[in-house]
């Protein structure tokens, strides 16, 4: 019998200095506040300046220290840099867990709420002004045929389904055939009217139309077997909150299906299509889902000829 090989011990000469540098970067009250804030959402430098009431050079210094330590990551969208907290390594998991249990100050919460409302208002204005051109604008990026059939393949049957942001209403037909009752939820009355017109044309009689945000879904806990969110999150100011709301609306064992763009750098989509986010990295969606109490399920990834990439993700409520 051959002897078992000894398990190599961690190289403390590398890990200890690295940990010391990381903790030094985090060892500042303001930087800890920044890390706390960035746990659930990403913000531009200018938005962070407003939240923390700092001038840009001072804030940029703190962000640079955190980025060099690997505690935050950044992405460029047009002329703006957006920052978010990186996923916790095993060494930092306990630090982040304890940090996230601390409440933000009232002033910070109010500033975040104002920014979230400004983002939401920008999205509402777009859909109010461009509702009649929605299909034309959306097809510049991804037509329904590029993701709808693939989402349908992952869809489980059940008693009740919810679709957030049904757009022109195409996927409602799929849901209406598989579920006894369906709720279509949209913050834009103009878009909801278009979805309802499509449902009326198709004779879909088991659909309830609700003009509200996902707080209306959260107000109906454990009511949905399946929830579908097709090409919606990049129009919303607070995707993390949407995951949280929809987790509450799901039954145990229920599925959340999300069709979304992967991260891209095509800034024209902001003006042409009302996008607040230029797509998402897959791990960003996973982080939000896990923070809300959901587990990763099946995934499908595809590339379009125009350079955009689509991710179709399933998240399951234990």
Short mmCIF file of C-alpha atoms in Angstrom, two decimals:
data_model
loop_
_atom_site.label_atom_id
_atom_site.label_comp_id
_atom_site.label_asym_id
_atom_site.label_seq_id
_atom_site.Cartn_x
_atom_site.Cartn_y
_atom_site.Cartn_z
CA UNK A 1 0.00 0.00 0.00
CA UNK A 2 1.46 3.36 -1.00
CA UNK A 3 1.90 6.00 1.62
CA UNK A 4 -0.51 8.91 1.53
CA UNK A 5 0.97 12.20 0.46
CA UNK A 6 1.13 14.89 3.14
CA UNK A 7 -1.21 17.82 2.65
CA UNK A 8 0.83 20.96 2.01
CA UNK A 9 0.39 23.66 4.60
CA UNK A 10 -0.66 27.17 3.53
CA UNK A 11 2.22 29.49 2.82
CA UNK A 12 1.85 31.93 5.70
CA UNK A 13 4.71 34.03 4.35
CA UNK A 14 2.38 35.02 1.49
CA UNK A 15 -1.05 34.97 3.17
CA UNK A 16 -0.23 36.98 6.29
CA UNK A 17 1.24 40.03 4.49
CA UNK A 18 -1.64 39.92 1.99
CA UNK A 19 -4.21 39.79 4.77
CA UNK A 20 -2.45 42.59 6.65
CA UNK A 21 -2.55 44.82 3.55
CA UNK A 22 -6.24 44.07 3.00
CA UNK A 23 -7.17 44.77 6.60
CA UNK A 24 -5.13 47.97 6.55
CA UNK A 25 -7.10 49.16 3.51
CA UNK A 26 -10.37 48.37 5.28
CA UNK A 27 -9.20 49.78 8.62
CA UNK A 28 -10.77 53.20 8.19
CA UNK A 29 -14.31 54.14 9.32
CA UNK A 30 -15.21 55.82 6.05
CA UNK A 31 -13.87 52.97 3.93
CA UNK A 32 -15.84 50.49 6.03
CA UNK A 33 -18.97 52.56 5.37
CA UNK A 34 -18.21 52.48 1.66
CA UNK A 35 -17.83 48.70 1.76
CA UNK A 36 -21.09 48.40 3.67
CA UNK A 37 -22.92 50.52 1.11
CA UNK A 38 -21.46 48.68 -1.89
CA UNK A 39 -22.52 45.27 -0.63
CA UNK A 40 -25.85 45.36 -2.48
CA UNK A 41 -25.49 47.82 -5.32
CA UNK A 42 -22.95 49.66 -7.42
CA UNK A 43 -22.67 53.43 -7.54
CA UNK A 44 -20.85 55.95 -9.66
CA UNK A 45 -18.17 58.16 -8.17
CA UNK A 46 -20.46 61.19 -8.35
CA UNK A 47 -23.27 59.30 -6.61
CA UNK A 48 -20.89 58.22 -3.84
CA UNK A 49 -19.73 61.83 -3.45
CA UNK A 50 -23.33 62.84 -2.82
CA UNK A 51 -23.98 59.98 -0.39
CA UNK A 52 -20.87 60.60 1.69
CA UNK A 53 -20.80 64.40 1.19
CA UNK A 54 -17.20 64.37 -0.03
CA UNK A 55 -15.39 66.08 -2.83
CA UNK A 56 -14.35 63.83 -5.67
CA UNK A 57 -10.55 63.86 -5.05
CA UNK A 58 -11.01 62.78 -1.42
CA UNK A 59 -13.45 60.01 -2.28
CA UNK A 60 -11.36 58.82 -5.23
CA UNK A 61 -8.41 58.34 -2.87
CA UNK A 62 -10.42 56.01 -0.64
CA UNK A 63 -11.77 54.09 -3.63
CA UNK A 64 -8.26 53.69 -5.01
CA UNK A 65 -7.05 52.21 -1.71
CA UNK A 66 -9.96 49.76 -1.63
CA UNK A 67 -9.47 48.80 -5.29
CA UNK A 68 -5.74 48.17 -4.85
CA UNK A 69 -6.56 45.84 -1.95
CA UNK A 70 -9.08 43.94 -4.10
CA UNK A 71 -12.02 44.96 -1.92
CA UNK A 72 -13.95 46.77 -4.67
CA UNK A 73 -14.14 46.42 -8.44
CA UNK A 74 -14.96 49.08 -10.98
CA UNK A 75 -16.50 49.26 -14.41
CA UNK A 76 -16.68 52.13 -16.88
CA UNK A 77 -20.00 53.18 -18.36
CA UNK A 78 -19.45 56.05 -20.76
CA UNK A 79 -17.72 58.80 -18.79
CA UNK A 80 -18.65 57.33 -15.41
CA UNK A 81 -16.88 54.82 -13.20
CA UNK A 82 -19.13 52.55 -11.12
CA UNK A 83 -17.86 50.70 -8.05
CA UNK A 84 -19.16 47.62 -6.27
CA UNK A 85 -17.82 45.38 -3.55
CA UNK A 86 -16.02 42.25 -4.67
CA UNK A 87 -17.11 38.79 -3.58
CA UNK A 88 -15.80 37.85 -0.15
CA UNK A 89 -12.83 35.52 0.05
CA UNK A 90 -12.83 33.00 2.91
CA UNK A 91 -10.50 35.31 4.82
CA UNK A 92 -12.90 38.25 4.51
CA UNK A 93 -16.23 36.45 4.73
CA UNK A 94 -16.61 36.98 8.47
CA UNK A 95 -15.62 40.64 8.20
CA UNK A 96 -18.24 41.26 5.49
CA UNK A 97 -20.89 39.28 7.38
CA UNK A 98 -20.42 41.38 10.51
CA UNK A 99 -20.18 44.59 8.50
CA UNK A 100 -23.45 43.92 6.67
CA UNK A 101 -25.30 43.57 9.97
CA UNK A 102 -24.54 47.19 10.82
CA UNK A 103 -27.20 49.72 9.79
CA UNK A 104 -26.43 52.68 7.59
CA UNK A 105 -26.97 56.08 9.16
CA UNK A 106 -30.26 57.85 8.50
CA UNK A 107 -28.48 60.45 6.37
CA UNK A 108 -26.89 57.76 4.19
CA UNK A 109 -30.21 55.92 3.83
CA UNK A 110 -31.94 59.12 2.74
CA UNK A 111 -29.23 59.91 0.18
CA UNK A 112 -29.41 56.39 -1.24
CA UNK A 113 -33.20 56.64 -1.46
CA UNK A 114 -32.95 59.93 -3.39
CA UNK A 115 -30.51 58.42 -5.88
CA UNK A 116 -32.67 55.34 -6.28
CA UNK A 117 -35.72 57.51 -6.95
CA UNK A 118 -33.79 59.57 -9.52
CA UNK A 119 -32.78 56.39 -11.32
CA UNK A 120 -36.38 55.13 -11.23
CA UNK A 121 -37.73 58.43 -12.52
CA UNK A 122 -35.31 58.35 -15.45
CA UNK A 123 -36.61 54.90 -16.36
CA UNK A 124 -40.26 55.98 -15.98
CA UNK A 125 -39.68 59.01 -18.22
CA UNK A 126 -38.15 56.84 -20.90
CA UNK A 127 -41.05 54.39 -21.03
CA UNK A 128 -43.62 57.19 -20.88
CA UNK A 129 -41.96 58.99 -23.81
CA UNK A 130 -40.88 56.01 -25.90
CA UNK A 131 -43.52 53.37 -25.13
CA UNK A 132 -44.80 53.41 -28.71
CA UNK A 133 -41.26 52.78 -29.99
CA UNK A 134 -40.38 50.15 -27.39
CA UNK A 135 -40.21 47.18 -29.75
CA UNK A 136 -38.13 49.08 -32.28
CA UNK A 137 -35.69 50.27 -29.62
CA UNK A 138 -35.48 46.92 -27.83
CA UNK A 139 -34.73 45.04 -31.02
CA UNK A 140 -31.62 47.17 -31.47
CA UNK A 141 -30.21 45.01 -28.66
CA UNK A 142 -32.16 41.75 -28.37
CA UNK A 143 -35.50 40.77 -29.87
CA UNK A 144 -37.92 38.58 -27.95
CA UNK A 145 -37.05 35.61 -30.17
CA UNK A 146 -33.45 35.76 -28.92
CA UNK A 147 -34.41 34.82 -25.36
CA UNK A 148 -38.13 34.02 -25.07
CA UNK A 149 -38.03 30.39 -26.31
CA UNK A 150 -34.99 29.62 -24.14
CA UNK A 151 -36.68 31.01 -21.03
CA UNK A 152 -39.74 28.89 -21.84
CA UNK A 153 -37.57 25.76 -21.89
CA UNK A 154 -36.52 26.39 -18.27
CA UNK A 155 -40.03 27.24 -17.08
CA UNK A 156 -41.65 24.86 -14.61
CA UNK A 157 -45.43 24.44 -14.59
CA UNK A 158 -47.43 25.39 -11.52
CA UNK A 159 -50.53 27.11 -10.23
CA UNK A 160 -49.53 30.79 -10.21
CA UNK A 161 -46.88 32.75 -12.13
CA UNK A 162 -45.73 36.34 -12.02
CA UNK A 163 -44.02 38.27 -14.79
CA UNK A 164 -42.26 41.50 -13.88
CA UNK A 165 -42.07 43.98 -16.76
CA UNK A 166 -44.00 42.02 -19.42
CA UNK A 167 -43.13 44.50 -22.18
CA UNK A 168 -45.28 43.85 -25.25
CA UNK A 169 -46.80 40.82 -23.53
CA UNK A 170 -45.42 37.98 -25.65
CA UNK A 171 -44.30 35.79 -22.76
CA UNK A 172 -47.67 36.16 -21.03
CA UNK A 173 -49.08 33.78 -23.61
CA UNK A 174 -46.56 31.13 -22.56
CA UNK A 175 -47.41 31.65 -18.90
CA UNK A 176 -51.17 31.68 -19.50
CA UNK A 177 -51.01 28.21 -21.05
CA UNK A 178 -48.99 26.66 -18.21
CA UNK A 179 -50.47 28.29 -15.09
CA UNK A 180 -53.98 28.59 -13.69
CA UNK A 181 -53.45 32.28 -12.88
CA UNK A 182 -50.86 34.84 -13.94
CA UNK A 183 -49.98 38.31 -12.65
CA UNK A 184 -48.36 40.89 -14.94
CA UNK A 185 -46.57 43.58 -12.92
CA UNK A 186 -45.16 46.80 -14.36
CA UNK A 187 -44.36 50.24 -12.96
CA UNK A 188 -45.15 51.87 -16.32
CA UNK A 189 -48.87 52.21 -17.01
CA UNK A 190 -48.12 52.81 -20.70
CA UNK A 191 -46.24 49.51 -21.02
CA UNK A 192 -48.83 47.63 -18.98
CA UNK A 193 -51.56 48.85 -21.33
CA UNK A 194 -49.61 47.46 -24.29
CA UNK A 195 -49.24 44.08 -22.57
CA UNK A 196 -52.93 44.04 -21.71
CA UNK A 197 -53.87 44.87 -25.32
CA UNK A 198 -51.80 41.90 -26.50
CA UNK A 199 -53.47 39.61 -23.94
CA UNK A 200 -56.92 40.78 -25.04
CA UNK A 201 -56.08 40.11 -28.69
CA UNK A 202 -54.93 36.60 -27.83
CA UNK A 203 -57.92 35.89 -25.57
CA UNK A 204 -55.81 35.34 -22.46
CA UNK A 205 -58.40 35.52 -19.69
CA UNK A 206 -56.44 34.33 -16.65
CA UNK A 207 -54.09 37.31 -16.30
CA UNK A 208 -54.24 40.03 -13.65
CA UNK A 209 -52.54 43.33 -14.53
CA UNK A 210 -51.00 45.34 -11.68
CA UNK A 211 -49.37 48.76 -12.11
CA UNK A 212 -46.77 48.88 -9.35
CA UNK A 213 -43.20 47.94 -8.50
CA UNK A 214 -41.98 44.69 -6.94
CA UNK A 215 -43.08 45.77 -3.49
CA UNK A 216 -46.55 44.70 -4.64
CA UNK A 217 -45.14 41.21 -5.23
CA UNK A 218 -43.48 41.15 -1.80
CA UNK A 219 -46.85 42.05 -0.28
CA UNK A 220 -48.10 38.65 -1.48
CA UNK A 221 -45.64 36.33 0.27
CA UNK A 222 -45.15 32.76 -0.94
CA UNK A 223 -47.75 33.19 -3.69
CA UNK A 224 -45.86 32.37 -6.92
CA UNK A 225 -44.54 29.07 -8.22
CA UNK A 226 -42.53 30.83 -10.93
CA UNK A 227 -41.46 34.42 -11.48
CA UNK A 228 -40.09 35.65 -14.81
CA UNK A 229 -38.04 38.81 -15.32
CA UNK A 230 -37.14 39.22 -19.00
CA UNK A 231 -34.78 42.05 -19.95
CA UNK A 232 -35.94 44.23 -17.08
CA UNK A 233 -33.17 44.50 -14.49
CA UNK A 234 -30.98 46.78 -16.62
CA UNK A 235 -33.85 49.32 -16.58
CA UNK A 236 -34.21 49.28 -12.78
CA UNK A 237 -32.43 51.45 -10.21
CA UNK A 238 -32.05 48.76 -7.54
CA UNK A 239 -31.77 45.18 -8.82
CA UNK A 240 -30.74 43.91 -5.38
CA UNK A 241 -34.05 45.07 -3.90
CA UNK A 242 -35.93 43.37 -6.73
CA UNK A 243 -34.27 40.05 -5.91
CA UNK A 244 -35.21 40.54 -2.27
CA UNK A 245 -38.84 41.38 -3.07
CA UNK A 246 -39.27 38.48 -5.47
CA UNK A 247 -37.68 35.98 -3.10
CA UNK A 248 -40.43 36.83 -0.64
CA UNK A 249 -43.11 36.33 -3.30
CA UNK A 250 -41.86 32.86 -4.26
CA UNK A 251 -43.16 29.66 -2.73
CA UNK A 252 -40.63 27.28 -1.23
CA UNK A 253 -39.09 25.40 -4.15
CA UNK A 254 -40.23 28.11 -6.58
CA UNK A 255 -38.07 29.42 -9.40
CA UNK A 256 -37.03 32.91 -10.48
CA UNK A 257 -36.07 33.08 -14.16
CA UNK A 258 -34.01 36.07 -15.27
CA UNK A 259 -33.09 36.88 -18.86
CA UNK A 260 -30.50 39.62 -18.97
CA UNK A 261 -27.66 41.15 -20.93
CA UNK A 262 -24.15 40.33 -19.89
CA UNK A 263 -21.92 43.31 -19.08
CA UNK A 264 -21.08 45.38 -22.14
CA UNK A 265 -19.60 48.76 -22.96
CA UNK A 266 -22.11 50.08 -25.50
CA UNK A 267 -23.09 53.32 -23.81
CA UNK A 268 -25.52 54.34 -26.57
CA UNK A 269 -28.02 51.91 -25.01
CA UNK A 270 -28.61 54.41 -22.21
CA UNK A 271 -30.12 57.01 -24.53
CA UNK A 272 -31.66 54.71 -27.12
CA UNK A 273 -33.20 52.11 -24.82
CA UNK A 274 -33.45 53.72 -21.38
CA UNK A 275 -30.85 51.39 -19.86
CA UNK A 276 -29.64 52.30 -16.37
CA UNK A 277 -27.14 49.42 -16.35
CA UNK A 278 -24.93 48.24 -19.20
CA UNK A 279 -25.64 44.59 -18.49
CA UNK A 280 -24.41 42.50 -15.59
CA UNK A 281 -21.59 40.09 -14.90
CA UNK A 282 -23.04 36.63 -14.10
CA UNK A 283 -21.47 36.68 -10.63
CA UNK A 284 -23.21 39.97 -9.87
CA UNK A 285 -26.63 38.40 -10.43
CA UNK A 286 -25.56 35.40 -8.35
CA UNK A 287 -24.41 37.64 -5.50
CA UNK A 288 -27.72 39.49 -5.41
CA UNK A 289 -29.68 36.25 -5.57
CA UNK A 290 -27.67 34.60 -2.81
CA UNK A 291 -27.96 37.67 -0.60
CA UNK A 292 -31.73 37.47 -1.04
CA UNK A 293 -31.79 33.80 -0.01
CA UNK A 294 -31.92 32.15 -3.45
CA UNK A 295 -29.70 29.44 -4.88
CA UNK A 296 -28.23 29.21 -8.38
CA UNK A 297 -30.06 26.85 -10.72
CA UNK A 298 -29.71 26.21 -14.43
CA UNK A 299 -28.05 28.71 -16.79
CA UNK A 300 -27.99 29.32 -20.54
CA UNK A 301 -25.61 31.73 -22.27
CA UNK A 302 -25.75 32.89 -25.88
CA UNK A 303 -24.11 35.50 -28.11
CA UNK A 304 -25.92 37.68 -30.64
CA UNK A 305 -24.57 38.87 -33.97
CA UNK A 306 -24.63 42.49 -32.85
CA UNK A 307 -22.04 41.79 -30.14
CA UNK A 308 -24.40 41.56 -27.16
CA UNK A 309 -24.46 38.45 -24.99
CA UNK A 310 -27.51 37.10 -23.17
CA UNK A 311 -27.63 35.14 -19.93
CA UNK A 312 -30.71 33.22 -18.86
CA UNK A 313 -30.49 32.33 -15.20
CA UNK A 314 -32.59 30.23 -12.89
CA UNK A 315 -32.59 30.90 -9.14
CA UNK A 316 -34.43 28.64 -6.74
CA UNK A 317 -35.92 29.34 -3.31
CA UNK A 318 -34.94 26.53 -0.90
#
